[in-house]
Amino acid sequence: MTTDTIVGLIRDAAEPLPEPGEPGFAEAFDRFGEARVVLLGECSHGTSEFYRSRAAITRRLVERHGFTVVAVEADWPDAAVLDRQVRGGPPKEGAEPPFRRFPTWMWRNTDVADFLGWMHAWNADRADGAQAGFYGLDLYNLAGSIEAVLGYLDRVDPEAAKVARERYGCLMPWMNEPERYGRMSLSRGYAPCEEAAVKTLRDILDRRLDYARGDGEDFLDATASARLVKNAEAYYRAMYYGGATSWNLRDTHMFETLCALLDAKGPGSKAVVWAHNSHIGNAAMTEMGRDRGELNIGQLCRERFGDQAALVGFGTHAGTVACATDWDEPMEVKRVNPSRPDSYERLAHDSGVPRFLLDLREGVHEPLRRALAKDRLERFIGVIYRPETERWSHYTECSLTGQFDAYVWFYETKAVTPLPTRAEEGPEETFPSGL
C-alpha cells in the first residue's frame, strides 16, 4: 500500500476535534465510558495540549461515566499530598511540599494546577465514596514512602511500627540516594534489604482487616507506600544489571498499584491513567517489547482487562516542549523537530487535518487498521530531549494499531508553563530515556 493511500485512509477516518477546552473535544471520548480503565498517553512529558486533553477527557469520564480514580505517572507520596487537597482534607503533619524533585515541570505546571482545582470543586459537595481521587503510580521517592509507612503504623499499631523501623533501618542510610544502595548491592552480590521490605508489606497486608476499619484511605496510603518500598528496593538493584529488568519492575509496580486502587474502591470502580505513550501503549507491539523484552502498564492492562482497557495514544508534528538536555539540568523550552518522513507522525501530518481522533478499535476502520499495523517509526520524548540525535534518541519502531485503541493528533503543540519552584537534585531514576 502506498504512502498516499495510507494518508487518504487517515484523512477519511480522522474525526476533527476542537480545542481541548471546548465541550465537543471530550464528548468524542464517550465511546470509552464503559471501560474499566482508560489509559491516556502523551508523546512528551512537557506538552500543554496533552495535559489539557487528558484533563478534559478525565473530567468527562468522571462527570458522565462514574470514574473515581485518577492515577498518574508520579510518585505515590507526592500525589498523596495533592489527593488530600482535592478531597478537602487537612494536610498531613510534616508532609513535604510535593514534586520538588527533577523534573518539577512534569506535575508542577499550570495545566495540572487547573485540573486539580476542578477536582477540588467536584469533590466539595460529595461524600467520600463518590469523590474522585488523585494517585501516583510510580515507585520513586523511597524516603517519602518509608516515612508514610512508619507514620501510619505509629498511629494505628505502635508495636508494628517498632518492628518496621528495625527492618527499614537497613534502607535508612540510602533513603535519599537509593541508587547508591543499588550500586552497593551489585558490588556485594546480594540484596541486604530485600527480605525486610517484603516482610513489612506482608505484615501490613496480613493485618488489613484490623487496620482498614480505622481509615480506609490511610490504610490504602500505607499499603501503597510499603509496596513502593519493596519494589523500589528491587528496582534500584536492577538498575545496575542493565537489560529490561528495571523497566519491567517499574511498570509492573505501576500496574500492581493500579489494581490495588481498583480493588480498594470496589468491583464497580473505574480508573483513568495518565502516563507516557511508552507506558500506556501495548509494549508487545513495539520494538521495546519484541526486541528488548520490555513490558508496560498498557500491555498488562490489556492482558488483565481485555477490551475493558482503552489505550489512547497522543502525537504531534512540531512545536515546543518543556524538557532538559540531561538529568538534573534546568528546564528549557526547545523546538520540536518536524516529524521524520518515515514516521507515523508524518502520515498524520500529511492528512492535512490539524487536530483529530483516530478510532483504531477492531471493526471500526479495518482498511486503516491493516495499513497502520505495519511497523513504522514513532517518536518518544521524555523529560530529556536531544533533537540533534533525535533519530536514535527518540524514535523506535512500533505498530500503531497494535499499541493503541485510539490516537489523538495535534499538528502543532506548545510547552507546558511550569509553576515556580526550585528542583532538588536527585538520582537519574529513568536514565537514559527520561520516560
Tab-separated table of C-alpha atoms in Angstrom:
chain	number	residue	atom	x	y	z
A	1	MET	CA	0.000	0.000	0.000
A	2	THR	CA	1.419	3.386	-0.966
A	3	THR	CA	2.035	6.214	1.477
A	4	ASP	CA	-0.528	8.384	-0.324
A	5	THR	CA	-3.141	5.660	0.092
A	6	ILE	CA	-2.461	5.410	3.833
A	7	VAL	CA	-2.645	9.185	4.188
A	8	GLY	CA	-6.007	9.112	2.411
A	9	LEU	CA	-7.304	6.443	4.783
A	10	ILE	CA	-6.229	8.554	7.760
A	11	ARG	CA	-7.918	11.627	6.285
A	12	ASP	CA	-11.171	9.715	5.762
A	13	ALA	CA	-11.190	8.168	9.244
A	14	ALA	CA	-9.978	11.232	11.166
A	15	GLU	CA	-12.613	12.782	13.438
A	16	PRO	CA	-11.743	16.507	13.657
A	17	LEU	CA	-11.502	17.810	17.208
A	18	PRO	CA	-11.939	21.334	18.588
A	19	GLU	CA	-9.509	22.799	21.122
A	20	PRO	CA	-9.254	20.704	24.334
A	21	GLY	CA	-11.056	23.386	26.337
A	22	GLU	CA	-14.172	23.276	24.157
A	23	PRO	CA	-17.067	20.927	25.093
A	24	GLY	CA	-17.001	18.959	21.859
A	25	PHE	CA	-13.467	17.750	22.480
A	26	ALA	CA	-14.180	15.487	25.448
A	27	GLU	CA	-17.533	14.321	24.059
A	28	ALA	CA	-15.656	12.377	21.383
A	29	PHE	CA	-14.331	10.075	24.113
A	30	ASP	CA	-17.714	8.978	25.447
A	31	ARG	CA	-17.141	5.793	23.434
A	32	PHE	CA	-14.721	4.701	26.179
A	33	GLY	CA	-17.087	5.459	29.054
A	34	GLU	CA	-17.910	1.800	29.717
A	35	ALA	CA	-14.260	0.739	30.049
A	36	ARG	CA	-12.837	-0.266	33.438
A	37	VAL	CA	-9.564	1.534	32.735
A	38	VAL	CA	-8.875	4.347	30.252
A	39	LEU	CA	-5.160	4.971	29.749
A	40	LEU	CA	-4.300	8.388	28.299
A	41	GLY	CA	-0.817	8.855	26.905
A	42	GLU	CA	1.487	11.614	25.704
A	43	CYS	CA	4.459	11.548	23.354
A	44	SER	CA	6.374	14.003	25.551
A	45	HIS	CA	6.459	14.906	29.238
A	46	GLY	CA	6.289	18.643	28.613
A	47	THR	CA	3.447	19.451	26.191
A	48	SER	CA	0.473	21.574	27.247
A	49	GLU	CA	-2.017	20.138	24.731
A	50	PHE	CA	-1.522	16.629	26.087
A	51	TYR	CA	-2.152	17.694	29.692
A	52	ARG	CA	-5.181	19.799	28.745
A	53	SER	CA	-6.572	16.974	26.612
A	54	ARG	CA	-6.219	14.429	29.389
A	55	ALA	CA	-7.791	16.857	31.852
A	56	ALA	CA	-10.805	17.429	29.580
A	57	ILE	CA	-11.281	13.715	28.860
A	58	THR	CA	-10.877	12.782	32.522
A	59	ARG	CA	-13.353	15.421	33.613
A	60	ARG	CA	-15.899	13.996	31.163
A	61	LEU	CA	-15.288	10.429	32.347
A	62	VAL	CA	-15.671	11.459	35.986
A	63	GLU	CA	-18.770	13.615	35.446
A	64	ARG	CA	-20.656	11.405	32.991
A	65	HIS	CA	-19.331	7.880	33.400
A	66	GLY	CA	-18.555	7.346	37.081
A	67	PHE	CA	-14.759	7.211	37.071
A	68	THR	CA	-13.345	7.907	40.551
A	69	VAL	CA	-9.638	7.041	40.263
A	70	VAL	CA	-7.166	9.355	38.522
A	71	ALA	CA	-3.830	7.508	38.568
A	72	VAL	CA	-0.791	9.254	37.135
A	73	GLU	CA	2.852	8.543	36.309
A	74	ALA	CA	4.007	10.245	39.503
A	75	ASP	CA	5.421	9.297	42.882
A	76	TRP	CA	2.818	7.992	45.329
A	77	PRO	CA	3.823	10.131	48.361
A	78	ASP	CA	3.799	13.365	46.346
A	79	ALA	CA	0.449	12.621	44.713
A	80	ALA	CA	-0.970	11.703	48.141
A	81	VAL	CA	-0.392	15.293	49.308
A	82	LEU	CA	-2.426	16.589	46.368
A	83	ASP	CA	-5.090	13.925	46.881
A	84	ARG	CA	-5.720	15.261	50.371
A	85	GLN	CA	-6.046	18.758	48.931
A	86	VAL	CA	-8.538	17.850	46.209
A	87	ARG	CA	-10.636	15.961	48.756
A	88	GLY	CA	-10.675	18.951	51.110
A	89	GLY	CA	-8.815	17.066	53.829
A	90	PRO	CA	-6.298	18.529	56.276
A	91	PRO	CA	-2.636	18.396	55.244
A	92	LYS	CA	-0.653	15.522	56.679
A	93	GLU	CA	1.521	16.669	59.562
A	94	GLY	CA	5.133	17.104	58.478
A	95	ALA	CA	4.411	16.412	54.809
A	96	GLU	CA	6.983	17.840	52.420
A	97	PRO	CA	5.791	20.048	49.533
A	98	PRO	CA	5.107	17.695	46.607
A	99	PHE	CA	7.033	17.387	43.359
A	100	ARG	CA	10.118	19.364	44.340
A	101	ARG	CA	12.489	16.942	42.645
A	102	PHE	CA	13.529	16.939	38.996
A	103	PRO	CA	11.603	17.069	36.668
A	104	THR	CA	9.440	19.558	38.540
A	105	TRP	CA	7.544	20.805	35.480
A	106	MET	CA	6.043	17.390	34.827
A	107	TRP	CA	3.423	17.793	37.583
A	108	ARG	CA	4.044	21.331	38.841
A	109	ASN	CA	2.589	23.173	35.852
A	110	THR	CA	-0.409	25.400	35.219
A	111	ASP	CA	-2.390	22.735	33.348
A	112	VAL	CA	-2.179	20.261	36.241
A	113	ALA	CA	-2.982	23.045	38.717
A	114	ASP	CA	-6.139	23.917	36.767
A	115	PHE	CA	-7.218	20.281	36.704
A	116	LEU	CA	-6.640	19.844	40.441
A	117	GLY	CA	-8.705	22.976	41.033
A	118	TRP	CA	-11.572	21.363	39.140
A	119	MET	CA	-11.174	18.130	41.149
A	120	HIS	CA	-11.385	20.080	44.402
A	121	ALA	CA	-14.586	21.794	43.268
A	122	TRP	CA	-16.086	18.498	42.062
A	123	ASN	CA	-15.365	16.763	45.371
A	124	ALA	CA	-16.540	19.622	47.582
A	125	ASP	CA	-20.173	18.515	47.937
A	126	ARG	CA	-19.693	14.775	47.553
A	127	ALA	CA	-19.386	12.005	50.116
A	128	ASP	CA	-16.041	10.228	50.430
A	129	GLY	CA	-17.130	7.236	48.365
A	130	ALA	CA	-18.252	9.426	45.465
A	131	GLN	CA	-15.180	11.640	45.354
A	132	ALA	CA	-12.518	11.421	42.664
A	133	GLY	CA	-9.018	10.692	43.965
A	134	PHE	CA	-5.597	11.641	42.605
A	135	TYR	CA	-2.976	8.899	42.973
A	136	GLY	CA	0.629	8.300	41.957
A	137	LEU	CA	1.616	5.005	40.337
A	138	ASP	CA	5.390	5.359	40.185
A	139	LEU	CA	7.993	3.871	42.523
A	140	TYR	CA	10.346	6.730	43.283
A	141	ASN	CA	10.535	8.836	46.469
A	142	LEU	CA	11.716	5.955	48.625
A	143	ALA	CA	12.249	8.286	51.592
A	144	GLY	CA	8.716	9.662	51.466
A	145	SER	CA	7.250	6.166	51.282
A	146	ILE	CA	9.215	4.864	54.266
A	147	GLU	CA	8.101	7.896	56.275
A	148	ALA	CA	4.469	7.290	55.252
A	149	VAL	CA	4.559	3.648	56.380
A	150	LEU	CA	6.165	4.448	59.722
A	151	GLY	CA	3.865	7.417	60.345
A	152	TYR	CA	0.791	5.268	59.712
A	153	LEU	CA	1.964	2.419	61.945
A	154	ASP	CA	2.884	4.877	64.703
A	155	ARG	CA	-0.778	5.915	64.772
A	156	VAL	CA	-2.514	2.551	64.450
A	157	ASP	CA	-0.044	-0.048	65.758
A	158	PRO	CA	2.997	1.263	67.668
A	159	GLU	CA	4.399	-2.230	68.209
A	160	ALA	CA	4.317	-2.933	64.472
A	161	ALA	CA	5.963	0.453	63.933
A	162	LYS	CA	8.917	-0.600	66.097
A	163	VAL	CA	9.377	-3.759	64.035
A	164	ALA	CA	9.101	-1.832	60.769
A	165	ARG	CA	11.711	0.689	61.953
A	166	GLU	CA	14.140	-2.120	62.666
A	167	ARG	CA	13.547	-3.657	59.252
A	168	TYR	CA	13.702	-0.386	57.342
A	169	GLY	CA	16.853	0.504	59.270
A	170	CYS	CA	18.720	-1.390	56.584
A	171	LEU	CA	17.495	1.101	53.974
A	172	MET	CA	17.716	4.253	56.090
A	173	PRO	CA	21.313	5.147	55.100
A	174	TRP	CA	20.279	5.060	51.442
A	175	MET	CA	16.870	6.757	51.630
A	176	ASN	CA	17.900	9.958	49.911
A	177	GLU	CA	20.354	8.343	47.480
A	178	PRO	CA	18.811	4.940	46.722
A	179	GLU	CA	20.900	4.478	43.581
A	180	ARG	CA	23.912	4.077	45.923
A	181	TYR	CA	22.105	1.150	47.557
A	182	GLY	CA	21.764	-0.469	44.138
A	183	ARG	CA	25.454	0.039	43.426
A	184	MET	CA	26.404	-1.380	46.832
A	185	SER	CA	24.179	-4.444	46.331
A	186	LEU	CA	25.810	-5.104	42.971
A	187	SER	CA	29.313	-4.919	44.426
A	188	ARG	CA	28.433	-7.227	47.338
A	189	GLY	CA	26.500	-9.673	45.189
A	190	TYR	CA	23.365	-9.896	47.344
A	191	ALA	CA	20.298	-7.889	48.345
A	192	PRO	CA	20.711	-6.992	52.038
A	193	CYS	CA	17.370	-5.183	52.434
A	194	GLU	CA	15.057	-7.247	50.239
A	195	GLU	CA	13.644	-9.512	52.950
A	196	ALA	CA	12.970	-6.603	55.314
A	197	ALA	CA	10.977	-4.680	52.705
A	198	VAL	CA	8.941	-7.738	51.715
A	199	LYS	CA	8.132	-8.672	55.324
A	200	THR	CA	6.913	-5.192	56.220
A	201	LEU	CA	4.470	-5.134	53.311
A	202	ARG	CA	3.320	-8.660	54.114
A	203	ASP	CA	2.664	-7.762	57.755
A	204	ILE	CA	0.549	-4.748	56.793
A	205	LEU	CA	-1.456	-6.806	54.308
A	206	ASP	CA	-1.924	-9.612	56.853
A	207	ARG	CA	-3.491	-7.082	59.233
A	208	ARG	CA	-5.566	-5.376	56.547
A	209	LEU	CA	-8.930	-6.086	58.158
A	210	ASP	CA	-7.919	-4.597	61.500
A	211	TYR	CA	-6.154	-1.587	60.016
A	212	ALA	CA	-8.750	-0.746	57.365
A	213	ARG	CA	-11.521	-0.422	59.967
A	214	GLY	CA	-9.995	2.884	61.029
A	215	ASP	CA	-9.473	4.937	57.888
A	216	GLY	CA	-9.603	3.175	54.549
A	217	GLU	CA	-7.732	5.925	52.694
A	218	ASP	CA	-4.928	5.996	55.276
A	219	PHE	CA	-4.620	2.218	55.038
A	220	LEU	CA	-4.529	2.433	51.243
A	221	ASP	CA	-1.774	5.053	51.520
A	222	ALA	CA	0.257	2.872	53.882
A	223	THR	CA	-0.016	-0.296	51.806
A	224	ALA	CA	0.850	1.559	48.603
A	225	SER	CA	3.858	3.116	50.317
A	226	ALA	CA	5.025	-0.258	51.637
A	227	ARG	CA	4.595	-1.776	48.182
A	228	LEU	CA	6.661	1.083	46.766
A	229	VAL	CA	9.482	0.433	49.260
A	230	LYS	CA	9.536	-3.267	48.361
A	231	ASN	CA	9.541	-2.669	44.617
A	232	ALA	CA	11.905	0.307	44.753
A	233	GLU	CA	14.448	-1.807	46.624
A	234	ALA	CA	14.377	-4.318	43.771
A	235	TYR	CA	14.342	-1.567	41.135
A	236	TYR	CA	17.461	0.197	42.362
A	237	ARG	CA	19.305	-3.111	42.461
A	238	ALA	CA	18.181	-3.969	38.929
A	239	MET	CA	19.308	-0.586	37.543
A	240	TYR	CA	22.918	-1.761	37.607
A	241	TYR	CA	22.346	-5.015	35.750
A	242	GLY	CA	21.099	-3.393	32.538
A	243	GLY	CA	18.565	-5.037	30.232
A	244	ALA	CA	14.810	-4.883	30.665
A	245	THR	CA	14.618	-5.863	34.334
A	246	SER	CA	14.443	-2.405	35.921
A	247	TRP	CA	11.926	-1.105	33.351
A	248	ASN	CA	9.744	-4.173	33.850
A	249	LEU	CA	9.888	-3.866	37.639
A	250	ARG	CA	8.785	-0.246	37.392
A	251	ASP	CA	5.840	-0.844	35.045
A	252	THR	CA	4.772	-3.958	36.938
A	253	HIS	CA	4.758	-1.854	40.097
A	254	MET	CA	2.582	0.768	38.399
A	255	PHE	CA	0.181	-1.949	37.270
A	256	GLU	CA	0.046	-3.550	40.733
A	257	THR	CA	-0.660	-0.161	42.297
A	258	LEU	CA	-3.453	0.500	39.791
A	259	CYS	CA	-5.031	-2.885	40.515
A	260	ALA	CA	-4.764	-2.266	44.265
A	261	LEU	CA	-6.595	1.040	43.810
A	262	LEU	CA	-9.386	-0.610	41.835
A	263	ASP	CA	-9.673	-3.400	44.407
A	264	ALA	CA	-9.837	-0.880	47.243
A	265	LYS	CA	-12.577	1.114	45.524
A	266	GLY	CA	-14.743	-1.920	44.812
A	267	PRO	CA	-15.888	-4.032	41.844
A	268	GLY	CA	-17.638	-1.157	40.061
A	269	SER	CA	-14.715	1.246	40.256
A	270	LYS	CA	-13.162	2.750	37.127
A	271	ALA	CA	-9.820	4.469	36.614
A	272	VAL	CA	-8.190	6.958	34.270
A	273	VAL	CA	-4.409	6.648	33.901
A	274	TRP	CA	-2.105	9.449	32.733
A	275	ALA	CA	1.310	8.265	31.568
A	276	HIS	CA	3.696	8.467	28.639
A	277	ASN	CA	2.873	6.606	25.410
A	278	SER	CA	5.826	4.332	26.174
A	279	HIS	CA	3.979	3.147	29.289
A	280	ILE	CA	0.350	3.034	28.141
A	281	GLY	CA	0.693	1.659	24.599
A	282	ASN	CA	0.838	-2.141	24.367
A	283	ALA	CA	4.586	-2.833	24.571
A	284	ALA	CA	4.156	-6.250	22.963
A	285	MET	CA	3.510	-4.467	19.666
A	286	THR	CA	6.652	-2.333	19.778
A	287	GLU	CA	10.369	-2.752	19.265
A	288	MET	CA	10.881	-2.300	23.006
A	289	GLY	CA	8.743	-5.353	23.682
A	290	ARG	CA	9.709	-7.616	20.806
A	291	ASP	CA	13.447	-6.947	20.747
A	292	ARG	CA	14.242	-5.834	24.295
A	293	GLY	CA	11.761	-7.896	26.279
A	294	GLU	CA	10.181	-4.854	27.934
A	295	LEU	CA	6.573	-4.835	29.092
A	296	ASN	CA	4.475	-1.929	30.310
A	297	ILE	CA	1.298	-0.999	32.130
A	298	GLY	CA	-0.648	-0.842	28.863
A	299	GLN	CA	0.267	-4.413	27.955
A	300	LEU	CA	-0.538	-5.647	31.469
A	301	CYS	CA	-3.903	-3.855	31.418
A	302	ARG	CA	-4.711	-5.374	28.028
A	303	GLU	CA	-3.893	-8.843	29.380
A	304	ARG	CA	-5.876	-8.350	32.610
A	305	PHE	CA	-8.871	-6.315	31.424
A	306	GLY	CA	-9.079	-7.155	27.708
A	307	ASP	CA	-11.491	-4.858	25.872
A	308	GLN	CA	-12.298	-3.184	29.192
A	309	ALA	CA	-8.971	-1.348	28.880
A	310	ALA	CA	-8.857	1.562	26.415
A	311	LEU	CA	-5.333	2.615	25.383
A	312	VAL	CA	-5.234	6.132	23.898
A	313	GLY	CA	-2.010	7.497	22.406
A	314	PHE	CA	-1.141	11.106	21.571
A	315	GLY	CA	1.156	12.571	18.920
A	316	THR	CA	2.399	15.826	17.406
A	317	HIS	CA	4.346	17.013	14.375
A	318	ALA	CA	6.199	20.062	15.703
A	319	GLY	CA	6.097	22.936	18.181
A	320	THR	CA	7.807	23.467	21.528
A	321	VAL	CA	8.369	21.235	24.551
A	322	ALA	CA	9.486	21.698	28.160
A	323	CYS	CA	12.459	19.425	28.726
A	324	ALA	CA	16.088	19.186	29.840
A	325	THR	CA	19.241	18.272	27.949
A	326	ASP	CA	20.380	15.943	30.730
A	327	TRP	CA	19.234	14.719	34.125
A	328	ASP	CA	19.014	17.366	36.869
A	329	GLU	CA	19.756	20.143	34.397
A	330	PRO	CA	17.499	23.226	34.198
A	331	MET	CA	14.253	23.087	32.267
A	332	GLU	CA	14.421	24.515	28.769
A	333	VAL	CA	11.808	25.172	26.122
A	334	LYS	CA	13.083	23.588	22.906
A	335	ARG	CA	11.721	23.474	19.394
A	336	VAL	CA	10.436	20.031	18.456
A	337	ASN	CA	11.883	18.906	15.142
A	338	PRO	CA	9.326	18.336	12.374
A	339	SER	CA	8.451	14.642	12.256
A	340	ARG	CA	10.518	12.326	10.078
A	341	PRO	CA	9.208	11.379	6.602
A	342	ASP	CA	9.272	7.669	7.544
A	343	SER	CA	7.241	8.056	10.750
A	344	TYR	CA	3.620	7.642	11.808
A	345	GLU	CA	3.664	11.298	12.775
A	346	ARG	CA	4.382	12.328	9.202
A	347	LEU	CA	1.450	10.254	7.938
A	348	ALA	CA	-0.835	12.094	10.365
A	349	HIS	CA	0.690	15.432	9.375
A	350	ASP	CA	0.180	14.780	5.668
A	351	SER	CA	-3.541	14.150	6.215
A	352	GLY	CA	-3.930	17.920	6.490
A	353	VAL	CA	-6.274	17.643	9.497
A	354	PRO	CA	-4.774	19.785	12.276
A	355	ARG	CA	-6.402	18.065	15.265
A	356	PHE	CA	-8.182	14.728	15.204
A	357	LEU	CA	-9.112	11.432	16.837
A	358	LEU	CA	-8.489	8.113	15.089
A	359	ASP	CA	-10.580	5.211	16.363
A	360	LEU	CA	-8.322	2.174	15.947
A	361	ARG	CA	-10.510	-0.432	17.598
A	362	GLU	CA	-11.197	-3.679	15.810
A	363	GLY	CA	-14.090	-3.490	13.368
A	364	VAL	CA	-14.211	0.313	13.085
A	365	HIS	CA	-11.834	1.229	10.233
A	366	GLU	CA	-10.414	-2.116	9.127
A	367	PRO	CA	-8.543	-0.944	5.990
A	368	LEU	CA	-6.863	1.751	8.088
A	369	ARG	CA	-6.121	-0.689	10.900
A	370	ARG	CA	-4.352	-3.010	8.485
A	371	ALA	CA	-2.381	-0.127	6.975
A	372	LEU	CA	-1.219	1.119	10.376
A	373	ALA	CA	-0.377	-2.347	11.685
A	374	LYS	CA	2.924	-2.381	9.809
A	375	ASP	CA	5.881	-1.196	11.874
A	376	ARG	CA	6.973	2.400	11.379
A	377	LEU	CA	8.996	4.849	13.400
A	378	GLU	CA	7.203	6.579	16.269
A	379	ARG	CA	8.584	9.439	18.368
A	380	PHE	CA	9.016	9.312	22.150
A	381	ILE	CA	10.219	12.421	24.011
A	382	GLY	CA	10.658	12.074	27.767
A	383	VAL	CA	11.883	14.698	30.211
A	384	ILE	CA	15.160	14.715	28.260
A	385	TYR	CA	15.095	15.861	24.635
A	386	ARG	CA	18.097	15.777	22.332
A	387	PRO	CA	16.924	16.977	18.922
A	388	GLU	CA	20.414	16.786	17.455
A	389	THR	CA	20.364	12.966	17.824
A	390	GLU	CA	16.602	12.573	17.523
A	391	ARG	CA	16.509	9.519	15.246
A	392	TRP	CA	18.477	7.389	17.699
A	393	SER	CA	17.419	9.084	20.929
A	394	HIS	CA	13.678	9.409	20.395
A	395	TYR	CA	12.332	7.145	17.632
A	396	THR	CA	11.566	3.443	17.751
A	397	GLU	CA	9.577	1.067	15.542
A	398	CYS	CA	6.005	0.294	16.559
A	399	SER	CA	2.667	-0.936	15.242
A	400	LEU	CA	0.225	1.900	15.890
A	401	THR	CA	-2.900	-0.264	15.762
A	402	GLY	CA	-1.218	-2.862	17.966
A	403	GLN	CA	-0.345	-0.249	20.559
A	404	PHE	CA	-3.485	1.837	20.812
A	405	ASP	CA	-7.278	1.702	20.646
A	406	ALA	CA	-7.290	5.356	19.613
A	407	TYR	CA	-4.790	8.019	18.596
A	408	VAL	CA	-5.140	11.756	19.239
A	409	TRP	CA	-3.251	14.056	16.877
A	410	PHE	CA	-2.107	17.671	17.123
A	411	TYR	CA	-0.334	19.261	14.181
A	412	GLU	CA	1.476	21.737	16.450
A	413	THR	CA	1.853	21.870	20.225
A	414	LYS	CA	3.454	24.107	22.834
A	415	ALA	CA	5.368	23.618	26.061
A	416	VAL	CA	3.736	23.499	29.484
A	417	THR	CA	4.073	26.528	31.754
A	418	PRO	CA	5.827	25.468	34.975
A	419	LEU	CA	4.854	26.719	38.408
A	420	PRO	CA	7.625	28.479	40.337
A	421	THR	CA	9.822	26.017	42.227
A	422	ARG	CA	13.400	25.016	42.804
A	423	ALA	CA	14.214	21.443	41.888
A	424	GLU	CA	16.054	19.297	44.390
A	425	GLU	CA	18.822	17.210	42.917
A	426	GLY	CA	18.082	13.518	42.705
A	427	PRO	CA	19.258	10.238	41.174
A	428	GLU	CA	18.927	9.587	37.470
A	429	GLU	CA	15.948	7.338	38.035
A	430	THR	CA	14.759	6.923	34.458
A	431	PHE	CA	18.155	7.415	32.833
A	432	PRO	CA	18.841	7.457	29.932
A	433	SER	CA	15.408	7.852	28.348
A	434	GLY	CA	13.670	10.012	30.920
A	435	LEU	CA	10.387	8.248	30.106
